[in-house]
Structures are given as C-alpha cells and as structure tokens.
XYZ file of C-alpha atoms in Angstrom:
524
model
C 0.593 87.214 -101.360
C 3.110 84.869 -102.188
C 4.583 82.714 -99.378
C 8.538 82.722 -98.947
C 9.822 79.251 -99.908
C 10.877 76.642 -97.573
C 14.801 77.286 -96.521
C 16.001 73.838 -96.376
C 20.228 74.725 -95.791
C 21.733 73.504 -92.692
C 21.153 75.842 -89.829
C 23.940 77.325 -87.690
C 24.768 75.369 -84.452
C 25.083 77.847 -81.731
C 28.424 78.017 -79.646
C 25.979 78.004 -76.484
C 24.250 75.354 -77.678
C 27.259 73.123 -78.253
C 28.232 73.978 -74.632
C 24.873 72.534 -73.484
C 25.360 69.518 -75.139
C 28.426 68.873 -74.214
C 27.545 69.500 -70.228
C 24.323 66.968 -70.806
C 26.738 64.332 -72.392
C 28.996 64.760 -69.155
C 26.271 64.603 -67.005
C 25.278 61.562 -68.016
C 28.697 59.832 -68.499
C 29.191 60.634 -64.630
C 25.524 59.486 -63.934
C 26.297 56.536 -65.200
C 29.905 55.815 -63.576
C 28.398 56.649 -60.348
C 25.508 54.384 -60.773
C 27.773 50.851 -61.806
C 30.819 51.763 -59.613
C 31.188 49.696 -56.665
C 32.167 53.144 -54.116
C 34.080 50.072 -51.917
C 36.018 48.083 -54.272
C 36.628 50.936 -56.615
C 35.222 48.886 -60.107
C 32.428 48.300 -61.999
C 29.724 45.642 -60.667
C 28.178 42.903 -62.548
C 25.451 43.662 -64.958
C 22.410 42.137 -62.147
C 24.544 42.443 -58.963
C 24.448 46.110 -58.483
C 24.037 46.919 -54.707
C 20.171 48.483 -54.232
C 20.204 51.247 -51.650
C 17.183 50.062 -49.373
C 13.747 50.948 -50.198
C 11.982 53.824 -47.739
C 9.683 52.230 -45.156
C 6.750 54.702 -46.320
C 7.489 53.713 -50.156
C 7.363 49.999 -49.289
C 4.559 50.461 -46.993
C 2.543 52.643 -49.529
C 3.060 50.355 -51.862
C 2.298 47.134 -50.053
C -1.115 48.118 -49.486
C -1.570 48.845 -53.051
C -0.881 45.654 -54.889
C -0.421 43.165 -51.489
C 3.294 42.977 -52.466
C 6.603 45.140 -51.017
C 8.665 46.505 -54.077
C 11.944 46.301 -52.014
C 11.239 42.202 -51.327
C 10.732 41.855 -54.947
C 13.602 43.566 -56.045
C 15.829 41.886 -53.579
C 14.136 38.782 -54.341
C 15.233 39.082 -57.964
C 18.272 40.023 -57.887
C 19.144 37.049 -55.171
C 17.933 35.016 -57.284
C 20.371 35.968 -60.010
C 23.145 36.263 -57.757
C 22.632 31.934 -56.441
C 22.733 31.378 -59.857
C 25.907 32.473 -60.537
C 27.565 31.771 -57.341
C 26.381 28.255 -58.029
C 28.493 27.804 -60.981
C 31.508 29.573 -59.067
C 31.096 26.889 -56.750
C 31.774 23.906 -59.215
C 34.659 25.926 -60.751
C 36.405 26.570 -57.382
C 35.991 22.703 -56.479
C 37.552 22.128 -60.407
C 40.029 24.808 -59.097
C 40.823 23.053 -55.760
C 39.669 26.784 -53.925
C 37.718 24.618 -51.769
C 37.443 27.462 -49.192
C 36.167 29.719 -51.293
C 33.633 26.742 -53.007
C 32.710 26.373 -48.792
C 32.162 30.384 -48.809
C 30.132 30.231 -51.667
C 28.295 27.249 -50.235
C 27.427 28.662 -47.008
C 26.370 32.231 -48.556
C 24.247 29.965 -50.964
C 22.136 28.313 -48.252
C 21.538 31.071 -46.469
C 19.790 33.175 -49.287
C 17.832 30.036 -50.128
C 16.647 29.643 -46.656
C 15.838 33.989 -46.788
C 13.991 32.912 -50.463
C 11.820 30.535 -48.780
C 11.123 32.938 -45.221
C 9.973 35.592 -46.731
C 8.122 33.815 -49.280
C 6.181 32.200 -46.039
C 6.218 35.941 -44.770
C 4.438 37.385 -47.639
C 1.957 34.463 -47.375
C 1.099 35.205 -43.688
C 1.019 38.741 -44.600
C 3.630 39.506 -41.422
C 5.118 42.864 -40.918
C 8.787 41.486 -40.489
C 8.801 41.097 -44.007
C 9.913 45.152 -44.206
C 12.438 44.236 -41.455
C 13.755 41.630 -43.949
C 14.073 43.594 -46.716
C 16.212 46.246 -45.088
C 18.405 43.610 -43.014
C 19.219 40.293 -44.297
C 18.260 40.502 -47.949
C 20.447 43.899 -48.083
C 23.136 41.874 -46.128
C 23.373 38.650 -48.184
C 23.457 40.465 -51.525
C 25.992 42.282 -50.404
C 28.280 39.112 -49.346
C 27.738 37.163 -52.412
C 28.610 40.545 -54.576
C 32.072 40.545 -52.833
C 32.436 36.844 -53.389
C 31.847 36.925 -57.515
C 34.698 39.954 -57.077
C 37.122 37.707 -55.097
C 36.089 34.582 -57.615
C 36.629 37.590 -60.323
C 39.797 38.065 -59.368
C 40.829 34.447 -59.393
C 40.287 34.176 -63.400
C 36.656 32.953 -62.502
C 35.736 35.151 -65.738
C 31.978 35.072 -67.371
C 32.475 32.560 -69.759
C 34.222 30.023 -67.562
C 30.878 30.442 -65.920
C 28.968 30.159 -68.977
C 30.296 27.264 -70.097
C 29.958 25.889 -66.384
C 26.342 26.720 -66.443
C 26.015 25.163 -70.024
C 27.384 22.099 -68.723
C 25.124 22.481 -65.697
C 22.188 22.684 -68.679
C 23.126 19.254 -70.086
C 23.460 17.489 -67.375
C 19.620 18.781 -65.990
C 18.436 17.678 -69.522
C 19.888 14.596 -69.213
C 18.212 14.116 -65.911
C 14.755 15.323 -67.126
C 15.275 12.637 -70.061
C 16.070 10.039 -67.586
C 13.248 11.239 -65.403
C 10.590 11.610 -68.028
C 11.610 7.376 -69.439
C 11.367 6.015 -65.845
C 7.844 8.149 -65.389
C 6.871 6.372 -68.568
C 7.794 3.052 -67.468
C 6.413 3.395 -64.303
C 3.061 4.636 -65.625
C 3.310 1.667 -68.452
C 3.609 -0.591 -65.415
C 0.789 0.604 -63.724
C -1.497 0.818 -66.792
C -0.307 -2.841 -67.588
C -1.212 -3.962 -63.609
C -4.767 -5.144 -63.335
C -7.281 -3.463 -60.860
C -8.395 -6.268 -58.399
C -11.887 -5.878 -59.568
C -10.447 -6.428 -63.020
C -9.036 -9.423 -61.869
C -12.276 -10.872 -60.345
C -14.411 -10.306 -63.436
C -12.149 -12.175 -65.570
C -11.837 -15.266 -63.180
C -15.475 -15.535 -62.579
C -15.854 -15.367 -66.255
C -13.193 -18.007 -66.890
C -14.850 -20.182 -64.531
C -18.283 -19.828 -66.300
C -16.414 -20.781 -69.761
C -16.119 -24.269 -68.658
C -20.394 -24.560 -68.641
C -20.410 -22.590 -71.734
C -20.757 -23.894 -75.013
C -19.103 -22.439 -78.244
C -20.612 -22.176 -81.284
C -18.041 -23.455 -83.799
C -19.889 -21.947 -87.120
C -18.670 -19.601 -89.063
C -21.233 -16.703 -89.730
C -21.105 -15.599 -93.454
C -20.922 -12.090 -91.819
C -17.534 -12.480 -91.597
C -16.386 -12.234 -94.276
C -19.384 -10.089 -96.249
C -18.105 -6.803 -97.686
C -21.422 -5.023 -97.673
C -21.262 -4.884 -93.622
C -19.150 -2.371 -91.326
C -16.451 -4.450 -89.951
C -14.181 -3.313 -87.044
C -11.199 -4.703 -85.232
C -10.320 -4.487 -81.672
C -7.144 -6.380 -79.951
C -7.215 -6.856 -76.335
C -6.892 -8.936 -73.478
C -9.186 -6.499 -71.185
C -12.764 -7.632 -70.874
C -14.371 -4.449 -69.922
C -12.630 -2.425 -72.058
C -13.658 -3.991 -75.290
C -17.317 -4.438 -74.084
C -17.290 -0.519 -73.843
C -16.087 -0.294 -76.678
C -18.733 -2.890 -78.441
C -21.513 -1.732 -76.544
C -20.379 2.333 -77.786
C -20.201 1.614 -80.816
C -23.564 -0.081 -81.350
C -25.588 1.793 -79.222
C -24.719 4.807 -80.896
C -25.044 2.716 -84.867
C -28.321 3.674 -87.005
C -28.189 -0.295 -88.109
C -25.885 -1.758 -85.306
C -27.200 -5.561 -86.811
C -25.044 -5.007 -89.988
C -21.716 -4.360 -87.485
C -19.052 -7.011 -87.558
C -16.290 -7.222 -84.611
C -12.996 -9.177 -85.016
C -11.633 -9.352 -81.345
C -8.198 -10.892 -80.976
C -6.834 -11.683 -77.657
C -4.536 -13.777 -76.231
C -4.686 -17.215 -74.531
C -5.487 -16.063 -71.182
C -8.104 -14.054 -71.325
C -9.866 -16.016 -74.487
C -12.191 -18.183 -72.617
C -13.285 -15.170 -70.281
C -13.425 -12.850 -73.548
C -15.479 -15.861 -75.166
C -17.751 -16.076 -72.575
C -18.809 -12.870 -72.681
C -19.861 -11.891 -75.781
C -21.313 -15.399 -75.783
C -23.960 -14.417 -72.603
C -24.437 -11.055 -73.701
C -26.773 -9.498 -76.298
C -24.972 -5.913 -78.204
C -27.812 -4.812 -79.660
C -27.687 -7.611 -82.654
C -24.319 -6.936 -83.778
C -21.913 -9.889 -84.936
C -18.803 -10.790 -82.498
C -15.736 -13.078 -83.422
C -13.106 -13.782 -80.933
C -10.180 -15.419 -81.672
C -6.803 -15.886 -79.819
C -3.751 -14.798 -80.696
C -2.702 -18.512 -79.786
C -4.177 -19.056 -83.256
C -2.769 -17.127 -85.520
C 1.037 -18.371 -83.747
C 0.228 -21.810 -84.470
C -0.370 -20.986 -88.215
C 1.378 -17.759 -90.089
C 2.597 -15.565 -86.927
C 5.736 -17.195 -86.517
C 9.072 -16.223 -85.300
C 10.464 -16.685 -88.867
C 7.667 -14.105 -90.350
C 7.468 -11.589 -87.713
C 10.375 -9.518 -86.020
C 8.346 -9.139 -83.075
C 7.408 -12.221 -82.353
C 11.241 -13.694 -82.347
C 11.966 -10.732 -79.661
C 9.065 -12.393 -77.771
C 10.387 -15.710 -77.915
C 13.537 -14.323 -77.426
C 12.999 -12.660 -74.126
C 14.235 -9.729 -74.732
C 13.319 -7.521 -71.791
C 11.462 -4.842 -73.561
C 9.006 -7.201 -75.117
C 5.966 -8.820 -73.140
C 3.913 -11.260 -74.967
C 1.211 -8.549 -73.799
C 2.607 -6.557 -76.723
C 2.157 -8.366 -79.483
C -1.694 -7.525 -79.352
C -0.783 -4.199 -79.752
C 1.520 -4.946 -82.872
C -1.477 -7.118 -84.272
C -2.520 -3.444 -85.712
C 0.350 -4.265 -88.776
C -0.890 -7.712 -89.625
C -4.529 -6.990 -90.204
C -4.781 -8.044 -93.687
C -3.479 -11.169 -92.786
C -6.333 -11.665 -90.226
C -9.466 -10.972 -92.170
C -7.974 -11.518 -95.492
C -11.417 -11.737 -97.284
C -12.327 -8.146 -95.998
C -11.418 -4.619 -98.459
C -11.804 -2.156 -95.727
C -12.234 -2.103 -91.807
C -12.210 0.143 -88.853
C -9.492 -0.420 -86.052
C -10.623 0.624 -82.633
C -7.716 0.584 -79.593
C -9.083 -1.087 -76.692
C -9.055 2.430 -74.729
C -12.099 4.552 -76.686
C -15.371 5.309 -76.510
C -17.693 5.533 -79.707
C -20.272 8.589 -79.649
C -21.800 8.669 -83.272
C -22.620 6.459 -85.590
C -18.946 5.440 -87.642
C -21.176 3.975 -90.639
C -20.310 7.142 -92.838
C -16.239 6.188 -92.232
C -16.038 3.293 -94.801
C -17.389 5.637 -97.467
C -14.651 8.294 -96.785
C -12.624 8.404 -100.198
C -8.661 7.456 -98.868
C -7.290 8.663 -102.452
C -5.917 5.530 -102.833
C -4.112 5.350 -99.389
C -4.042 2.845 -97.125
C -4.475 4.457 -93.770
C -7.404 7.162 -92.747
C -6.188 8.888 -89.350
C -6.865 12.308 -87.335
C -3.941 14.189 -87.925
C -2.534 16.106 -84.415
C 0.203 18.056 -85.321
C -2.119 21.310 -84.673
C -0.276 20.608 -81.212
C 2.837 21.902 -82.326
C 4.999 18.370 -80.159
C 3.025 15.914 -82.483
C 5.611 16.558 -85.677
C 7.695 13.704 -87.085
C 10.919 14.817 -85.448
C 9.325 14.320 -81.831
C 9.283 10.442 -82.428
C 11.621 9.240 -84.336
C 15.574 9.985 -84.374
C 16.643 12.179 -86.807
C 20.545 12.073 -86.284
C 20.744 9.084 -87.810
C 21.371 9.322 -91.385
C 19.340 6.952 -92.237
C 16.000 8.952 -91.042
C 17.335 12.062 -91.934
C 17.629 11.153 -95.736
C 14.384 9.402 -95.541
C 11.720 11.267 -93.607
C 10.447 15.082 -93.411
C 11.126 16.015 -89.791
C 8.581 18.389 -89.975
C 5.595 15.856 -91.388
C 2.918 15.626 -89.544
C 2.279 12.924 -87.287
C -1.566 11.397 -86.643
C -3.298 9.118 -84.242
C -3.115 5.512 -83.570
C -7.045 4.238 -82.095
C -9.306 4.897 -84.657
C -8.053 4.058 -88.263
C -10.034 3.422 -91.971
C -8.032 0.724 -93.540
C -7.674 0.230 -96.391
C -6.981 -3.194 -97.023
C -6.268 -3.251 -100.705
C -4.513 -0.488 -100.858
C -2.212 -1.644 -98.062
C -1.674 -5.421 -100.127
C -0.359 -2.976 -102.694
C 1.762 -0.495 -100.595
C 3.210 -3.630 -99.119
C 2.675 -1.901 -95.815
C 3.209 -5.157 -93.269
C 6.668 -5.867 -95.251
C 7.684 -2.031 -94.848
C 6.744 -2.934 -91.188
C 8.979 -5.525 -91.102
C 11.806 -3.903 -92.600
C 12.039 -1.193 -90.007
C 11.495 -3.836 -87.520
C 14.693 -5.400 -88.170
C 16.543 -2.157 -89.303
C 15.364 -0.428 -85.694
C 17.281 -3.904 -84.222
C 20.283 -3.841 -86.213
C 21.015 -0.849 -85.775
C 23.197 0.779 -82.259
C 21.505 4.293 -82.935
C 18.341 3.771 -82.869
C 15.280 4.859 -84.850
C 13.002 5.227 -81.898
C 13.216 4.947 -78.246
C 10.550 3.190 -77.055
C 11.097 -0.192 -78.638
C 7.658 -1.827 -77.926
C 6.274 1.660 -79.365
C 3.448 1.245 -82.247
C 3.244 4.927 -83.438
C 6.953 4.732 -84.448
C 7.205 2.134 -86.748
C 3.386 3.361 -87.787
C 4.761 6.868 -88.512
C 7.244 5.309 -91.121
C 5.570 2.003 -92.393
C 2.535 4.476 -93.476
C 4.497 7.546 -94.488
C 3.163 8.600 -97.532
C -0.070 6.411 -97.136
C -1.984 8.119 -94.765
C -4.585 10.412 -96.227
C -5.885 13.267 -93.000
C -9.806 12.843 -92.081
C -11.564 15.192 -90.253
C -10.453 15.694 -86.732
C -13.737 15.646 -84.990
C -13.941 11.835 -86.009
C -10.911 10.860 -83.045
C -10.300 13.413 -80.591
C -7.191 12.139 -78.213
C -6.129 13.022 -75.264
C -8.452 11.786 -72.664
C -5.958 9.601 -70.384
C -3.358 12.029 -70.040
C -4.679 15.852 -70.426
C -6.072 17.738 -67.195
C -8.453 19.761 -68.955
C -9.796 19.888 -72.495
C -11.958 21.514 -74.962
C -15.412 20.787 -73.970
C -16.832 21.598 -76.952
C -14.552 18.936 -79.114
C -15.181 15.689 -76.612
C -18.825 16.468 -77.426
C -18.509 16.757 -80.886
C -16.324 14.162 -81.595
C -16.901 10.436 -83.317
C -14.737 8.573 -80.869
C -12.950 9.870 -77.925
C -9.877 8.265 -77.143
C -8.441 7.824 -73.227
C -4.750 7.917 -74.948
C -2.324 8.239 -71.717
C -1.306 5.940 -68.706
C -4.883 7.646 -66.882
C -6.761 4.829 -67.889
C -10.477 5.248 -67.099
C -11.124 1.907 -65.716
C -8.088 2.249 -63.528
C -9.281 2.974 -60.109
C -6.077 4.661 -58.606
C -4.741 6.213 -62.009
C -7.762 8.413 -64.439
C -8.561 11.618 -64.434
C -12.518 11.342 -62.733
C -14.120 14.365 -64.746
C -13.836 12.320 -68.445
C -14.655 8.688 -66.271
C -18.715 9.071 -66.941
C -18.136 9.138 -71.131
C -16.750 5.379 -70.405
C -18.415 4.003 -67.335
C -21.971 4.976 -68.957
C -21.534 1.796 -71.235
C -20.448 -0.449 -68.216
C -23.174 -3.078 -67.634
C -22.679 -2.258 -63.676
C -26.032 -4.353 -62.778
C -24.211 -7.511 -64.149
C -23.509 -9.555 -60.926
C -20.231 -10.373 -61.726
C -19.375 -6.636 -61.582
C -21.727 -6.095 -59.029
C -19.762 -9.189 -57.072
C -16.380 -7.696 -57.750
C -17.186 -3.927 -56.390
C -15.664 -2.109 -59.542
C -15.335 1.019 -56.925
C-alpha cells in the first residue's frame, strides 16, 4: 500500500486561533505593565528598584529551615544593595548640582540601609527570629524611600548616564586609590623585609667581633677560576641567609667538593660574612667572599654604571643596599675567567642536586630561567609600561615573563649579546625619560625582562618553583618536586614577625641552630 506523500503547503490559520493569540499577546502586554508600573507615581520603575510585595511568613519560614537562609532578606538584601549604589552617585551629582537637600536626603536614607545591611547580617548570624520582622518592616520601608528619591532625582535631569558617568568617575578614582594603596603596601613590606630581626642583628655583631681574632687566608684557590667545577653566585649582605643557601645546596650535591661559591657583599657585613665561612666546614665545598667595596674601588664606578651614580647621587629610591641586588647584571665582569655559572638570590632553598643545570643546552642564549607566565599576571605587559612608544614598538606585551633567583648563565653568550651594555642603556633611558618604563625604579626583573629579551631560553619549571614568601597556600606536590624553592615575597622566612610558618621548616632545617652564636641570640 502506498503511503500518501508528505503535504508540505502552508496550512490555514484558523480565525479562532488568531483570536487566541491575540488575547495571549494582550495578556501579557498588561502582565507586564502591571508588573513595572509604579501603582503610586503612575510610571515605570527602574530596571532593579521594583517594589517587592513582602514575602509570606510561612514561605519565609518554610524556607528558612530549608537552606538556614530567609528568601525575603535576600531579596531585599539585593536589591538594597543596588539601590545604595545608585543613590550614592545621585548624591555626588546633587552636591555638583548644589541640591544639597536632596544630597542630605540621599545621605541619611544611605546610612540607614547600611546600618539595616549590617543588622540583619548580625541577625542571620545569631540565627534570631526578628530577622522575619525585618524583612517585612524596615527593609520593605527603606526600599521604598530610596525608590521615591531616584524618581524625585529623576525628575531633576539626574538621568542614567549622568549616573554612569558619575559612577565611572567613582571607578577611577577607587583604582587610583587601590594603585596608591597597593605602592605604599609594597614599600612598607620592602621596609620591613629590609629591617633586620634583632637576632639578625646579634649574629652579625658577634661575628664581626670574632673577625678581628680571625685570620684570612689571602690565596687564591685555582678553583676559582677552573671551568670543569659547578660555580654559583650569591650577593648578599644577610649571613644566615646565604649559609642556607650554601649549606642547601651542598648537602643536597652528589660531589659538593667540586662546588665553587662567589659571595659578594658589601662593606658591612664582609668581615662577619668572612668569618663565617672561614669557621665553618660546608661539606668541602669552595667559598670566596668578596666586598662590593672592591669591585667600587676598581671597575664599578659611577662613570660605568647608572646605578651606582644614583647611589652616589642620593637619589631617594636608591640604597647602597641595592646595588647587591643589581650585581646580578655585572657578573661577567666579576668572574671573568668563568663560561657558565649558576645565580642563586639570597632568599632560596636548594633541594636536589643542580649539577645536571650547567649541562642544560641554552641554544645559544645567555639566560636559563623558569618561565611563570602559566599564572596568567606574569606577562610582559604587567611590568613594564606599554604606553610609552618606546616599549610599545619594542617589546611583545604578551611575552612571557620568567623568574629572577635561580638563573644558568651563560657567560659567553652574554659577552656576545652585550647584555650588561643593553643593561645600561635602559638604565639611563628609564632616567631620562618623564614616562617611565617601569615603576619600581630599584626593580631588577624590569630592566631583566628587557636587557634579556630574546636571550632567555625556558627550562623546566620544576627546577625554580616561586612563590614561597608571598602565596598562602601552594601546590604541595610542586615544592616537593622542585630543584630550588624560592621564598620570593616580603614573607621572608627568617623574618620572625613577617613569613608564612607552614613553608618556614624547608629553610630553618639548614640553620646550624646548635651554633652558640644563634643559640646566644634566641633566633625565636
């Protein structure tokens, strides 16, 4: 039997069926009106400022023992909420205005829904049954008053985009704020990280006071300078820190005896630095220290290096304390008989052996760092300043930036990238010019970001995992697994007011604590 074929023409629309649709479409159009009419002012209401009838006491109830919340509190909640934001910004208008009775209005209606926010947030805390009485009373009453108020500033010419813009400007001036806010935290916690804990302070003055009984021994090991060993730099002028670092390092070395350390430091802390590595035995390794007194008194001049003139200059943003941290760009000046060495910040702790780093193949480049743009922040355009042309036509905004702490130089590839003169060059260009290239002038990772662009070949991330001085909690997994953990941050772990206490034990394990000069000093 053969089956009748599909009838695809257009079907006749009944007339009853056009009078159905027509009814729903009414329906609706009246739903709708009756739902976004104000019944007392006789217009529509603001999209968020409708006023809610109030909830049924068995609804709320019902519903409170469900989910330990009341529906009618959070919808009042919410749409106060909305409501102080607006009025807010009809506030500043009417004072731009000169309405200063209605900016008083506004004022007074403002407080008192803040003060309702914060009761019945205490309410719902306390679980107290007022909160129902709340709900249906004030909360109905406030929203209520500040609806009228929007009308009246409605009818003034307060219109939604003078607000808008008013809220915009609001916007600015909050980020401006936070900016502010987040350079004076950084200051603050660069002062505190720079102030030495008294037990600090102790350790280095009883070892200064031993360096006058202690003899030096002024000959030059041929390790030094021997390319076949694993040489590592470290510039400080904290004690503790770089013994940590030291001790970590060998301690965790198949062949810690073929190790070399270069320690700079400055003038200070020299004879209490000297002292010792002089009285202490790190497992066989070799350790130079030299002052930074040194290397001022022979090529680190004022005429060579930008940063030094600032120094000398006194310009308030530069401490002599941080030119140990820019000693990072002048390595190949300081072991200038060396082809490749590791750089270690004064703030790490070593947990493998780094032996298999100075056979990592660079490509050519200069620098060998942990890339960390996986967190989306760490990109080029976070650090430097992009609206200025200069930048903009030089640099990828969206290149990836890497870590500063544990580095594979290079050193003849640097010589040949020039990467000290491309140093110096934004040096002077970042001081020249009124815009800017970076904000924090004393900053390393700047200046690094663009003296090694296009140098830097990306090593394997589990070699320098960051972090450790500044995040709450972190990937347990990684801190085990990785080469060298780095306390990066102002939560520095030998910092007894300041550091985060759960990460304290991967550094304070390689604390001699028996020494008696610690012991004397109470490091606690």
């Amino acid at each position: 039997m053969k089956r009748r074929p599909t009838d695809f023409r257009r079907r006749r629309i009944s007339a009853s069926a056009c009078w159905t649709c027509c009814t729903l479409l009414l329906f609706f159009t009246a739903a709708t009106v009756f739902l976004f009419v104000d019944p007392f002012h006789n217009r529509i209401l603001p999209l968020g400022f409708a006023e809610y009838p109030p909830v049924p006491r068995r609804f709320a109830k019902s519903h409170a023992d469900a989910d330990g919340g009341d529906p009618s509190s959070m919808l009042f909640a919410s749409q106060l909420v909305d409501q102080l934001t607006l009025a807010k910004s009809y506030v500043v208008i009417a004072k731009e205005r000169g309405n200063l009775k209605l900016a008083s209005e506004f004022s007074a209606q403002i407080r008192t829904g803040q003060r309702l926010l914060s009761q019945a947030a205490s309410f719902r805390k306390s679980h107290q049954e007022r909160e129902e009485e709340i709900v249906e009373g004030e909360f109905h009453q406030i929203v209520t008053k500040l609806s009228r108020l929007i009308f009246t500033a409605q009818d003034l010419h307060y219109d939604i985009s003078t607000a808008i813009v008013t809220l915009r400007k609001h916007v600015e001036a909050l980020e401006y704020r936070l900016g502010a806010a987040a350079v004076q935290s950084a200051e603050f916690g660069q002062l505190a990280v720079r102030s030495v804990p008294r037990y600090l302070h102790c350790f280095h003055l009883k070892l200064t006071s031993a360096s006058v009984a202690t003899r030096e021994d002024k000959k030059k090991p041929a390790a030094l300078v021997d390319n076949k060993l694993y040489h590592f730099c470290i510039f400080s002028d904290n004690v503790l820190a770089t013994s940590v670092v030291v001790n970590s390092t060998v301690f965790n070395a198949d062949h810690p005896d073929r190790f070399v350390f270069h320690v700079v430091t400055d003038g200070a802390t020299y004879p209490a630095m000297r002292v010792w590595f002089l009285t202490n035995d790190f497992h066989g390794c070799t350790v130079e220290i030299r002052s930074v007194d040194e290397l001022s008194s022979s090529w680190l001049t004022a005429e060579y290096s930008p940063v030094m003139r600032r120094i000398q200059e006194g310009r308030s943003e530069w401490r002599s304390s941080d030119l140990l941290n820019h000693l990072r760009f002048y390595i190949p000046e300081i072991v200038p008989a060396l082809d490749k060495v590791v750089f270690l910040d004064d703030d790490v702790v070593v947990q493998k052996d780094l032996t298999p780093l100075f056979s990592l193949d660079l490509h050519g480049r200069a620098n060998g760092a942990v890339e960390t743009c996986l967190e989306t922040f760490h990109r080029y355009h976070n650090y430097l300043n992009f609206s200025n042309p200069i930048i903009s036509g030089s640099f990828d905004p969206q290149a990836c930036a890497w870590a500063f702490g544990m580095n594979v130089f290079d050193l003849r590839s640097w010589k040949k990238a020039d990467i000290t003169a491309k140093y110096h060059h934004w040096q002077e260009a970042q001081n020249g010019n009124s815009g800017g290239f970076w904000a924090t002038e004393s900053s390393t990772l700047a200046p690094g970001l663009l003296a090694f662009y296009g140098s830097t070949e990306a090593i394997d991330r589990r070699w320098h995992v960051v972090g450790l001085g500044y995040k709450l909690s972190m990937d347990e997994r990684a801190i085990e697994n990785g080469g060298v953990v780095h306390f990066s941050g102002n939560m520095k772990p030998w910092m007894t007011k300041i550091r985060i206490a759960k990460f304290r034990h991967l550094w304070s394990r390689y604390v001699n604590s028996t020494h008696p000069y610690l012991r004397d000093c109470s490091m606690h």
